[in-house]
C-alpha positions as a printed Julia matrix, in Angstrom:
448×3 Matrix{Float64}:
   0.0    0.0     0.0
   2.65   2.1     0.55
   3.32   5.2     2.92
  -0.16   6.58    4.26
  -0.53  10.22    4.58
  -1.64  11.17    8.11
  -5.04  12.45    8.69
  -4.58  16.63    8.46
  -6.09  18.64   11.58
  -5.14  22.44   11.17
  -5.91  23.55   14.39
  -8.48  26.79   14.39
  -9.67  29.16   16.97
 -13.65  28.07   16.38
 -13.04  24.39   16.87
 -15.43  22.68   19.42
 -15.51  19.38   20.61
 -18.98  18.32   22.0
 -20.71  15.07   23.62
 -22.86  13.04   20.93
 -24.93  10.01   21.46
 -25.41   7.05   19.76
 -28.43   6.4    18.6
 -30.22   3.31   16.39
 -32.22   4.2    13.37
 -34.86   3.68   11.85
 -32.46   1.71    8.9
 -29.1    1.94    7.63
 -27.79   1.7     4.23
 -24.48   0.62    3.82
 -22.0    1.11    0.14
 -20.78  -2.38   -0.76
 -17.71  -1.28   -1.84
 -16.28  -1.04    1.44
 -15.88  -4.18    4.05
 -15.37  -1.69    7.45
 -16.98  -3.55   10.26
 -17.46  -0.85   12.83
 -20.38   0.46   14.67
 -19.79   4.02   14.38
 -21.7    3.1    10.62
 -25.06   1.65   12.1
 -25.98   4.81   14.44
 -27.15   7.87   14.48
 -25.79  11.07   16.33
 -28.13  13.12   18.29
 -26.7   15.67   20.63
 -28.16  16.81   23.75
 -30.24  19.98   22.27
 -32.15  17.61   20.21
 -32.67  14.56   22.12
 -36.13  14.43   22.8
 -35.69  13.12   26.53
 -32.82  12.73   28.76
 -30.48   9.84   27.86
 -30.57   6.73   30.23
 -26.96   5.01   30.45
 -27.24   6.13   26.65
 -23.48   5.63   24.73
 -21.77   8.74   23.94
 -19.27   9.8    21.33
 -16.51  12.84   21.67
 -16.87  14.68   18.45
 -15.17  17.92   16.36
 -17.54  20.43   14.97
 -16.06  20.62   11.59
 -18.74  22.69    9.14
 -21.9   24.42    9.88
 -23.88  20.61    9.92
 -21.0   18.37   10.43
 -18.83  16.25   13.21
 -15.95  14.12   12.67
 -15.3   11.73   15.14
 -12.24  12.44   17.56
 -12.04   8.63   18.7
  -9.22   6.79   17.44
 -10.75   3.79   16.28
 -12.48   5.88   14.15
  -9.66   6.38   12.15
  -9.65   4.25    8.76
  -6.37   3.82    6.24
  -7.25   3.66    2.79
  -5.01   3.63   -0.21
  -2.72   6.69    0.24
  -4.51   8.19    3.46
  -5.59   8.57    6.91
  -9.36   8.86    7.1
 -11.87  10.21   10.12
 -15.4    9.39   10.05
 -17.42  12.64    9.68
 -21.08  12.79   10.01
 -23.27  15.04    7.74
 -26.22  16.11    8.95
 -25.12  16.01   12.48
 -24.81  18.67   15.26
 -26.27  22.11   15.27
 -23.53  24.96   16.6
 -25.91  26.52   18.73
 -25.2   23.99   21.52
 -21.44  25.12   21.21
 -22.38  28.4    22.33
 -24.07  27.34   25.68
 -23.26  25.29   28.27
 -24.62  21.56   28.84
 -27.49  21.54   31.3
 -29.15  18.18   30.35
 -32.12  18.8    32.68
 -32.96  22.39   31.04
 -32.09  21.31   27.68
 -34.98  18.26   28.02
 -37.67  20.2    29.63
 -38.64  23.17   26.63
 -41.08  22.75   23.92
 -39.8   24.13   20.51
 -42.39  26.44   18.83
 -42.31  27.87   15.27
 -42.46  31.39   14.7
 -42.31  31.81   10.25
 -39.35  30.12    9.5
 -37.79  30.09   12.91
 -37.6   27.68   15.44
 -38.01  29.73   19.2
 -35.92  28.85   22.02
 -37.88  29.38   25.3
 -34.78  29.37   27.47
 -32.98  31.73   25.14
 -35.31  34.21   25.97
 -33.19  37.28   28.06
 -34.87  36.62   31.22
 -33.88  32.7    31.37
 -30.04  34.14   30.31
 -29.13  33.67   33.71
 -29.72  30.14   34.08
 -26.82  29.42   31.06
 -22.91  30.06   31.33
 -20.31  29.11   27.94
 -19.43  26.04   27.76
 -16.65  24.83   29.22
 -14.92  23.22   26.36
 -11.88  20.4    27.11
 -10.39  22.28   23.88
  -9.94  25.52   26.06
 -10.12  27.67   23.0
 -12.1   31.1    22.84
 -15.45  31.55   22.47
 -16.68  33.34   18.75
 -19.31  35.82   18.26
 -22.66  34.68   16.76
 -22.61  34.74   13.02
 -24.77  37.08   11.79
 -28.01  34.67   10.91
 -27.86  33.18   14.51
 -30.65  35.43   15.76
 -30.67  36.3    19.56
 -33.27  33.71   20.94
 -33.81  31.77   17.53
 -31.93  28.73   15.97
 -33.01  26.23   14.08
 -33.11  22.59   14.45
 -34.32  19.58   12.8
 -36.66  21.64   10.84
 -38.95  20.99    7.68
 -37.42  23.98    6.14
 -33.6   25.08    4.64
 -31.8   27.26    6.91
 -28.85  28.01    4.48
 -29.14  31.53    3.26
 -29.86  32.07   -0.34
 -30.82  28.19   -0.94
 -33.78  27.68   -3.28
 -35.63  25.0    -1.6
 -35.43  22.9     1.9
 -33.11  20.06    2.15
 -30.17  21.15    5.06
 -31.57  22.1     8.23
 -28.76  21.91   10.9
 -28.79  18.15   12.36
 -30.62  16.64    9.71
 -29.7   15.55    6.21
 -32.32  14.95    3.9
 -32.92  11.42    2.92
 -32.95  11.54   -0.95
 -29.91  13.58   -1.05
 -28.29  11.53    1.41
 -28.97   8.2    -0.89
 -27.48  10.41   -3.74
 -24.69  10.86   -2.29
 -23.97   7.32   -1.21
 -24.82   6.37   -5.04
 -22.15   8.35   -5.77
 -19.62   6.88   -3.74
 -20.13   3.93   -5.62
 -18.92   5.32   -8.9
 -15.66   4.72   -9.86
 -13.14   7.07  -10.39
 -12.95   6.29  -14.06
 -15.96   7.57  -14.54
 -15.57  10.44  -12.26
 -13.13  12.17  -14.81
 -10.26  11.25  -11.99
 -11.96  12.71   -9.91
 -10.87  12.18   -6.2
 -14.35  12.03   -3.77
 -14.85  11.71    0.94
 -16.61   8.07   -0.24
 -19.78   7.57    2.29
 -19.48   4.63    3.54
 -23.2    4.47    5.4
 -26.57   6.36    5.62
 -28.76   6.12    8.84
 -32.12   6.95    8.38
 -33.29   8.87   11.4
 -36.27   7.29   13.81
 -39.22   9.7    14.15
 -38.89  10.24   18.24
 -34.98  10.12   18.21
 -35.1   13.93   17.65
 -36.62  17.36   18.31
 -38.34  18.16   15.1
 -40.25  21.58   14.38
 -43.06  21.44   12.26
 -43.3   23.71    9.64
 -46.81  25.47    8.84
 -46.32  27.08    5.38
 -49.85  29.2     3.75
 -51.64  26.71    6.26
 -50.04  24.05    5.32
 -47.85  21.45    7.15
 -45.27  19.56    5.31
 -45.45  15.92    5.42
 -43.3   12.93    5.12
 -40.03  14.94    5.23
 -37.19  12.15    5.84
 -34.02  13.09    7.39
 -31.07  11.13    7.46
 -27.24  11.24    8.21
 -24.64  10.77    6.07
 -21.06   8.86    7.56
 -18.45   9.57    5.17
 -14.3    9.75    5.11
 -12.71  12.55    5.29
  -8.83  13.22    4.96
  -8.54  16.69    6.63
 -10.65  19.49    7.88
  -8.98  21.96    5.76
 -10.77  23.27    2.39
 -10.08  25.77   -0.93
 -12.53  28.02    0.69
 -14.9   28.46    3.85
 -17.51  31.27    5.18
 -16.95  32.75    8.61
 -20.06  30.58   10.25
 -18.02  27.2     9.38
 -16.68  26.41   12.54
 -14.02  23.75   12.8
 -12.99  24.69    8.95
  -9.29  25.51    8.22
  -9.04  26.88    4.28
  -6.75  28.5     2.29
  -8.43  31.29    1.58
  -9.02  32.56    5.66
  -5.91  30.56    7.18
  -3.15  30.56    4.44
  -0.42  31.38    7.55
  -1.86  28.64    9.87
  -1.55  25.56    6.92
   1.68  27.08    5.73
   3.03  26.6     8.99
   1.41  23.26    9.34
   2.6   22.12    5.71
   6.53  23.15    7.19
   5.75  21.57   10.59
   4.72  18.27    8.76
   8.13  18.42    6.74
   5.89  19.11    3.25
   7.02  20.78    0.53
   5.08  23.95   -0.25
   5.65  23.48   -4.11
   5.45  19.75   -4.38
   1.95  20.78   -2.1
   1.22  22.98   -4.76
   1.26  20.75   -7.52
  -0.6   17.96   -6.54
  -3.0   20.43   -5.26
  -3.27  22.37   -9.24
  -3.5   18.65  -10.5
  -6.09  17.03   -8.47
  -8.25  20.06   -7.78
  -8.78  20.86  -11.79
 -10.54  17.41  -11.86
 -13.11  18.38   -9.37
 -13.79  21.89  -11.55
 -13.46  20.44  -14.68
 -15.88  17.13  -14.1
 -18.38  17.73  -16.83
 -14.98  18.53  -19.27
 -13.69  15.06  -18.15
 -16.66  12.84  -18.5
 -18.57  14.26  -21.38
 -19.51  11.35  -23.73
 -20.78  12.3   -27.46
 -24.54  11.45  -28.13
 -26.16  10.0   -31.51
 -27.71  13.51  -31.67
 -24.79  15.6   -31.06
 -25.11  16.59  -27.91
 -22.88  15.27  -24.43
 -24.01  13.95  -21.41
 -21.42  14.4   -18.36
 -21.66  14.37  -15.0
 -22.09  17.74  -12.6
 -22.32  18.9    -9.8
 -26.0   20.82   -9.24
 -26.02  23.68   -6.51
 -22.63  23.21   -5.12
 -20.08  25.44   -4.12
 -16.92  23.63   -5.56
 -14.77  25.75   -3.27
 -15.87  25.34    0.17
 -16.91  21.55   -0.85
 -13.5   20.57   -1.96
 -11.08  19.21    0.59
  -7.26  19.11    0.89
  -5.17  16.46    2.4
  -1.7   16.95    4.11
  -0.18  16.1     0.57
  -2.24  18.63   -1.15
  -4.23  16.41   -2.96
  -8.33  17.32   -3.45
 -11.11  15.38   -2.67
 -15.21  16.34   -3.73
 -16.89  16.3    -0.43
 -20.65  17.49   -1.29
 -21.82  13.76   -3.19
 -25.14  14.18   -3.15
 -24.86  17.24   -5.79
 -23.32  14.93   -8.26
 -26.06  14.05  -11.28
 -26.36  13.63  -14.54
 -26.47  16.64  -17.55
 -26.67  17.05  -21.02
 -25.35  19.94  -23.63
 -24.88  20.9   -26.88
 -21.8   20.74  -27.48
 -20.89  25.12  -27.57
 -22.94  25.55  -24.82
 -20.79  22.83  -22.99
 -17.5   24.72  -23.92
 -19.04  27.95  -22.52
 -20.15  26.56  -19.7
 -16.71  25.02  -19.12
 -14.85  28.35  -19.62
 -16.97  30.2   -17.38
 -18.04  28.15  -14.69
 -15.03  25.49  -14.54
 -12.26  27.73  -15.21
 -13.25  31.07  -12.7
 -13.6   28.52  -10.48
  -9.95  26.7   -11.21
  -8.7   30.53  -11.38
  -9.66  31.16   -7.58
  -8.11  27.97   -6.21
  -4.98  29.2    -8.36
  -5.22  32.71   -5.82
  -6.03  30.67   -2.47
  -2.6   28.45   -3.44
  -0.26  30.87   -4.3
  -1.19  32.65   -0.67
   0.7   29.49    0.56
   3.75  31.49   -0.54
   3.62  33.56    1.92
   4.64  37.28    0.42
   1.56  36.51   -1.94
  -1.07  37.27    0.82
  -3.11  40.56    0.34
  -1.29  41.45   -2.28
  -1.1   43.22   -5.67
  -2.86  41.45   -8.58
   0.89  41.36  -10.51
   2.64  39.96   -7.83
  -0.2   37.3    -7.06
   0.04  36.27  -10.88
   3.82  36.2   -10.77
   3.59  33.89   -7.8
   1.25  31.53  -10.47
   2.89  31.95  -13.52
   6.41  31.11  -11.53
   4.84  28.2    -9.14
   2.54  26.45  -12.3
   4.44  27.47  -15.15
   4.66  23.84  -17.08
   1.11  22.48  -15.75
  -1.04  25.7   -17.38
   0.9   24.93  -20.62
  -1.61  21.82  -21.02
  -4.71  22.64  -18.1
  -7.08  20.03  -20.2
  -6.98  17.91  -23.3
  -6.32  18.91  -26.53
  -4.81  22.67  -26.95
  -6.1   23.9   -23.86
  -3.65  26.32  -21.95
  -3.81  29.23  -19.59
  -1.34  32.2   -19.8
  -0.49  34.56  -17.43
   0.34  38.16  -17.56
   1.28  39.65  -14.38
   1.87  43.36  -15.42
  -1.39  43.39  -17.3
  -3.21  41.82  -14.39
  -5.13  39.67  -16.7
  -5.24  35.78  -17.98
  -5.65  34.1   -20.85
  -7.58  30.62  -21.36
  -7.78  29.11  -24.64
 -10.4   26.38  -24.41
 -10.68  23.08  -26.57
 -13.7   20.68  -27.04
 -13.41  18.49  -29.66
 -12.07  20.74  -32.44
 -14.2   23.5   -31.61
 -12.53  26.23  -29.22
 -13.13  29.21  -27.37
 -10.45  31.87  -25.44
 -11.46  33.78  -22.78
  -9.31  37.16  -21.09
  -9.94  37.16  -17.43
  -9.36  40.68  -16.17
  -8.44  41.89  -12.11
  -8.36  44.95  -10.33
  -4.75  46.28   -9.72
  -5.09  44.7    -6.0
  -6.55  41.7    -5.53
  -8.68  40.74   -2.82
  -7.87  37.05   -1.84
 -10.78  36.09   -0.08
 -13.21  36.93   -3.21
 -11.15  38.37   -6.02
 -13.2   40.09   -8.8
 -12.72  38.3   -12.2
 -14.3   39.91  -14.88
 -14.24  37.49  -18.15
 -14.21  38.41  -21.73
 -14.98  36.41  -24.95
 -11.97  36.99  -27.87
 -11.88  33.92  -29.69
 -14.86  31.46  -30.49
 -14.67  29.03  -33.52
């Protein structure tokens, strides 16, 4: 097998570790390709908010808040080798990081009745004049309490609810602590999909999904125009993950290191863990244009003329792609992965503009791993590139494909190939870039 890379923990200020506890479920569906024999995949993980009653002599698990809806597992036997790395079990659709902001009380925490206000779930012991029966929790990490992100509403947080909380999403399917179940069984599909057909793409497998038992959870009922929503599954997803670091994460993610936000922190871990920042960089360019470029890599040519490929629907490719110590990228978000079809020029536009801005920004979040490079100009940024990835832009996809770089012009050139037909694109910055979300502004000069 060879020398396994170590699971990567990048240590970050808004990392929690909390009390979860095991609990059976309703059913569990299991991904054949893997022969792990371990119970962590037959339960679910209900914390203390949202157990509906106080736990009898009920097992517990010490998990790491890692994402706005997700835990890995701290134990050490759930820790899994497989080919080249170190894997933790991670839960999707598990905890809820309002209970990291308050302290365990079990007895308080199992006596309220959650009530729906709109699209809110209402607290009763949130409420100003119960404040005093709460203190922080005192976390075994010892790290700092953060401030509320801006949708955590004083005395309103959501939890297993019938309704989206993510802001800007166009329909319900990821209240905090709950997965839904169809998404949940399209991600473990996935997993099963070999990497051949994935365009090379590497993927955080899911190796289980526990359907949750009606009664193992607090759930608020939504009442919509009069309406109540009914026969709304939830479910959990138990998946491998090689790191908690990503290309990109919002403020609210706790647990979350990413190159974007904490370029210093995994620089300094990369150097601590005796890697090489360029050999990093490398595997990081090569691996993470397969998860941008996936309908590019596994188009297939209809009788009609059009391609069918796979995509990935409503995803942020950033924040969903993860980075192990070696800098290799793994696709995280399964469940987004389905099946498309395009002409064949509306397939090369959508690869230059979708696929490439988003191959462009993980270009800015490496080079920040340089260290000079952070919060810089836009020349010096694309020096860093040009210098760091000089030989693998030459030949970015199949074909004639290439991306050039022109630092003192602040602007970048990719020319695009699909099957004979071709497009080139100019990709023009401000004079200073801004790192976190840099302004790309893409023009059309070539289309045959």
């Amino acid at each position: 097998m060879g020398e396994i890379t170590p699971y990567w923990f990048v240590r970050k200020v808004n990392t929690y570790l909390t009390k979860e506890y095991l609990v059976a479920p309703e059913r569990v569906f299991k991904n054949q390709n893997f022969s792990f024999n371990s119970p962590y995949l037959e339960n679910a993980y209900i914390n203390a908010v949202q157990i509906p009653k106080r736990p009898v002599k009920q097992k517990s698990v010490t998990t790491r808040q890692e994402g706005g809806r997700s835990l890995t597992i701290k134990n050490k036997d759930a820790l899994f080798k497989v080919d080249e790395n170190e894997w933790r079990l991670n839960i999707k659709g598990a905890g809820a990081p309002f209970e990291r902001l308050l302290s365990y009380d079990s007895d308080k925490y199992n006596i309220y009745d959650s009530v729906v206000k709109g699209r809110r779930v209402t607290l009763p012991f949130r409420n100003p004049g119960h404040a005093k029966d709460h203190k922080l929790m005192d976390r075994p990490s010892g790290e700092h309490i953060v401030n509320y992100p801006e949708f955590f509403h004083y005395g309103y947080f959501p939890l297993i609810t019938d309704v989206d909380v993510d802001i800007g999403a166009s329909y319900m399917h990821r209240p905090f602590g709950g997965q839904r179940l169809g998404f949940a069984l399209g991600a473990l599909k996935a997993s099963s999909l070999s990497k051949e057909k994935l365009g090379n793409m590497n993927i955080c497998p899911v190796l289980s999904v526990v359907k949750l038992r009606d009664g193992s959870y607090l759930k608020a009922q939504l009442v919509d125009g009069g309406h109540q929503l009914l026969n709304v599954h939830y479910a959990q997803e138990i998946r491998l993950m090689p790191s908690n670091v990503r290309i990109h994460s919002g403020y609210y993610d706790f647990g979350i290191a990413s190159l974007n936000r904490d370029a210093p922190g995994i620089r300094n871990s990369l150097l601590e863990n005796g890697i090489d920042i360029g050999d990093f960089q490398a595997n990081f360019v090569n691996t993470a244009k397969n998860v941008f470029f996936l309908d590019y890599n596994t188009r297939k040519l209809l009788d009609g003329g059009n391609y069918r490929y796979y995509i990935q629907y409503n995803s942020d490719l950033l924040s969903d792609t993860v980075i192990d110590l070696k800098g290799r990228a793994y696709y995280a978000d399964l469940e987004s992965i389905g099946v498309s079809e395009l002409s064949k020029p509306d397939l090369l536009i959508y690869t230059a503009g979708a696929g490439m801005t988003y191959f462009l920004l993980s270009l800015f979040h490496s080079a920040q791993l340089n260290g000079d490079a952070v919060n810089s100009s836009s020349e010096s940024i694309l020096r860093e590139i040009k210098e760091t990835h000089a030989d693998s832009l030459d030949s970015i996809l199949q074909g004639e494909s290439y991306l050039k770089i022109y630092p003192k012009e602040y602007s970048v050139l990719a020319h695009i190939d699909l099957d004979g037909k071709m497009i080139g694109l100019k990709y023009q910055l401000d004079p200073v870039i801004t790192l976190d979300n840099p302004s790309l502004k893409a023009t059309i000069i070539k289309y045959t």
